[in-house]
Coordinates of C-alpha atoms in Angstrom, one line a residue:
M725 CA 0.1 0.0 -0.1
K726 CA 1.5 3.1 -1.1
L727 CA 1.6 5.9 1.5
T728 CA 0.4 9.4 1.2
K729 CA 2.9 12.2 2.4
K730 CA 0.3 13.0 5.4
K731 CA 0.5 9.2 6.2
E732 CA 4.1 9.1 5.5
N733 CA 4.8 12.1 8.2
I734 CA 2.4 10.4 11.0
L735 CA 4.7 7.5 10.5
L736 CA 7.6 9.3 10.9
G737 CA 5.9 10.9 14.0
I738 CA 5.7 7.3 15.4
W739 CA 8.9 6.4 14.6
G740 CA 10.4 9.3 16.3
I741 CA 8.5 8.9 19.4
S742 CA 9.9 5.3 19.6
V743 CA 13.5 6.9 19.2
I744 CA 13.0 9.3 21.9
A745 CA 11.6 6.8 24.3
T746 CA 14.5 4.6 23.7
L747 CA 17.2 7.1 23.9
G748 CA 15.4 8.3 27.2
S749 CA 15.7 4.9 28.7
L750 CA 19.2 4.7 27.8
F751 CA 20.1 8.1 29.2
F752 CA 18.6 7.4 32.5
S753 CA 20.5 3.8 32.7
E754 CA 23.7 4.5 30.8
I755 CA 24.3 8.2 31.4
L756 CA 22.7 8.8 34.9
G757 CA 23.5 5.4 36.2
Y758 CA 19.6 4.4 37.0
E759 CA 19.4 0.6 37.1
P760 CA 16.1 -0.7 35.6
C761 CA 13.7 -2.7 37.6
K762 CA 12.2 -5.9 36.2
L763 CA 9.2 -4.1 34.9
C764 CA 11.6 -1.5 33.5
W765 CA 13.1 -4.1 31.3
Y766 CA 9.7 -5.4 30.2
Q767 CA 8.9 -1.8 29.0
R768 CA 12.4 -1.7 27.1
I769 CA 11.9 -5.2 25.6
L770 CA 8.5 -3.9 24.3
M771 CA 10.1 -0.5 23.3
Y772 CA 13.3 -1.0 21.3
P773 CA 11.9 -2.9 18.4
L774 CA 9.4 -0.6 17.6
V775 CA 12.4 1.9 16.4
I776 CA 13.4 -1.0 14.0
I777 CA 9.6 -1.8 13.2
Y778 CA 8.7 1.6 12.2
G779 CA 11.8 2.5 10.8
T780 CA 11.4 -0.2 8.4
A781 CA 7.9 0.4 7.8
L782 CA 8.9 4.2 7.0
F783 CA 11.8 3.0 5.0
K784 CA 9.5 0.5 2.9
K785 CA 6.7 3.2 2.9
D786 CA 4.5 0.4 3.8
V787 CA 2.4 0.8 7.2
S788 CA 1.2 -2.8 6.7
I789 CA 4.4 -4.4 7.9
A790 CA 4.5 -2.4 11.3
L791 CA 1.4 -4.4 12.5
P792 CA 3.7 -5.9 15.4
G793 CA 4.4 -2.5 16.3
L794 CA 0.7 -2.1 17.4
I795 CA 0.5 -5.3 19.4
L796 CA 3.8 -4.4 21.0
S797 CA 2.8 -0.9 22.1
G798 CA -0.6 -2.5 23.5
I799 CA 1.2 -4.4 25.5
G800 CA 3.8 -1.9 26.5
M801 CA 0.8 0.3 27.5
C802 CA -0.9 -2.3 29.9
V803 CA 2.7 -3.2 31.6
S804 CA 3.6 0.8 31.9
T805 CA 0.1 1.4 33.4
Y806 CA 0.5 -1.7 36.0
H807 CA 3.9 -0.3 37.0
Y808 CA 3.0 3.2 37.4
L809 CA 0.1 2.0 39.7
I810 CA 2.7 -0.2 41.4
Q811 CA 4.5 3.2 42.4
K812 CA 1.7 5.3 42.8
L813 CA -0.9 3.2 45.1
P814 CA 0.4 1.5 48.1
T815 CA -2.1 -1.2 48.2
L816 CA -0.5 -2.6 44.8
E817 CA 3.1 -2.3 45.5
A818 CA 3.1 -5.9 46.6
G819 CA 6.2 -5.5 49.2
G820 CA 8.0 -3.5 46.3
A821 CA 10.2 -6.7 45.9
C822 CA 10.7 -7.2 42.0
G823 CA 14.4 -7.8 41.6
L824 CA 17.5 -6.1 42.9
V825 CA 15.6 -2.6 42.1
P826 CA 12.2 -2.2 43.6
C827 CA 9.6 -1.8 40.9
N828 CA 7.9 0.8 43.3
F829 CA 10.9 2.6 43.7
E830 CA 11.1 6.3 41.9
Y831 CA 14.3 7.7 40.4
V832 CA 12.2 10.9 39.1
N833 CA 9.3 12.3 40.0
Y834 CA 8.8 15.4 38.1
L835 CA 5.8 17.7 39.1
G836 CA 4.4 14.9 41.5
F837 CA 3.4 12.5 39.0
I838 CA 5.8 12.0 36.1
T839 CA 7.9 9.1 36.5
I840 CA 9.7 6.8 34.4
P841 CA 7.0 4.6 33.8
F842 CA 4.5 7.3 33.1
M843 CA 6.8 8.6 30.5
A844 CA 7.2 5.2 28.9
G845 CA 3.2 4.6 29.2
T846 CA 2.9 8.0 27.5
A847 CA 5.2 6.9 24.4
F848 CA 3.2 3.6 23.9
I849 CA 0.0 5.3 24.2
L850 CA 0.8 8.1 21.6
I851 CA 2.2 5.2 19.3
F852 CA -0.6 3.0 19.7
V853 CA -3.3 5.7 19.1
T854 CA -1.4 7.3 16.4
H855 CA -1.1 4.1 14.7
L856 CA -4.7 3.1 14.9
S857 CA -5.7 6.6 13.6
L858 CA -3.1 5.5 10.8
L859 CA -5.1 2.3 10.1
K860 CA -8.4 4.0 10.3
Q861 CA -7.0 6.8 7.7
S862 CA -5.8 4.0 5.3
R863 CA -9.1 2.0 5.3
G864 CA -11.0 5.4 4.9
K865 CA -8.7 6.6 2.2

């Protein structure tokens, strides 16, 4: 399926979000030295392939090959939401034991609510919703 310039730009935006999220997670761990918890690793496992998936779809100008990205971002939304709830709701923290680094530990907490899982979740939601709108546009033509 040939992409219009508008759809190609939307796909570029999705790819850009995944690149920024990936670089952000690498910045926190490799530059600032924050050790990821187990749930952070799961989110990375779901985010990092999105750079390749959407980059390939953009290069080939075919959104249909990016379907795995929709699935991974949907799962990522769920993992990020769960992780964020563990951080913010004491009843869900399950003792905070999730590995060497507790999953309820907050390395950052901007404005009292923006934590690393919140940022990852925002990226997953943006990717998922934008991909859905791209699919809707492709079907509506």
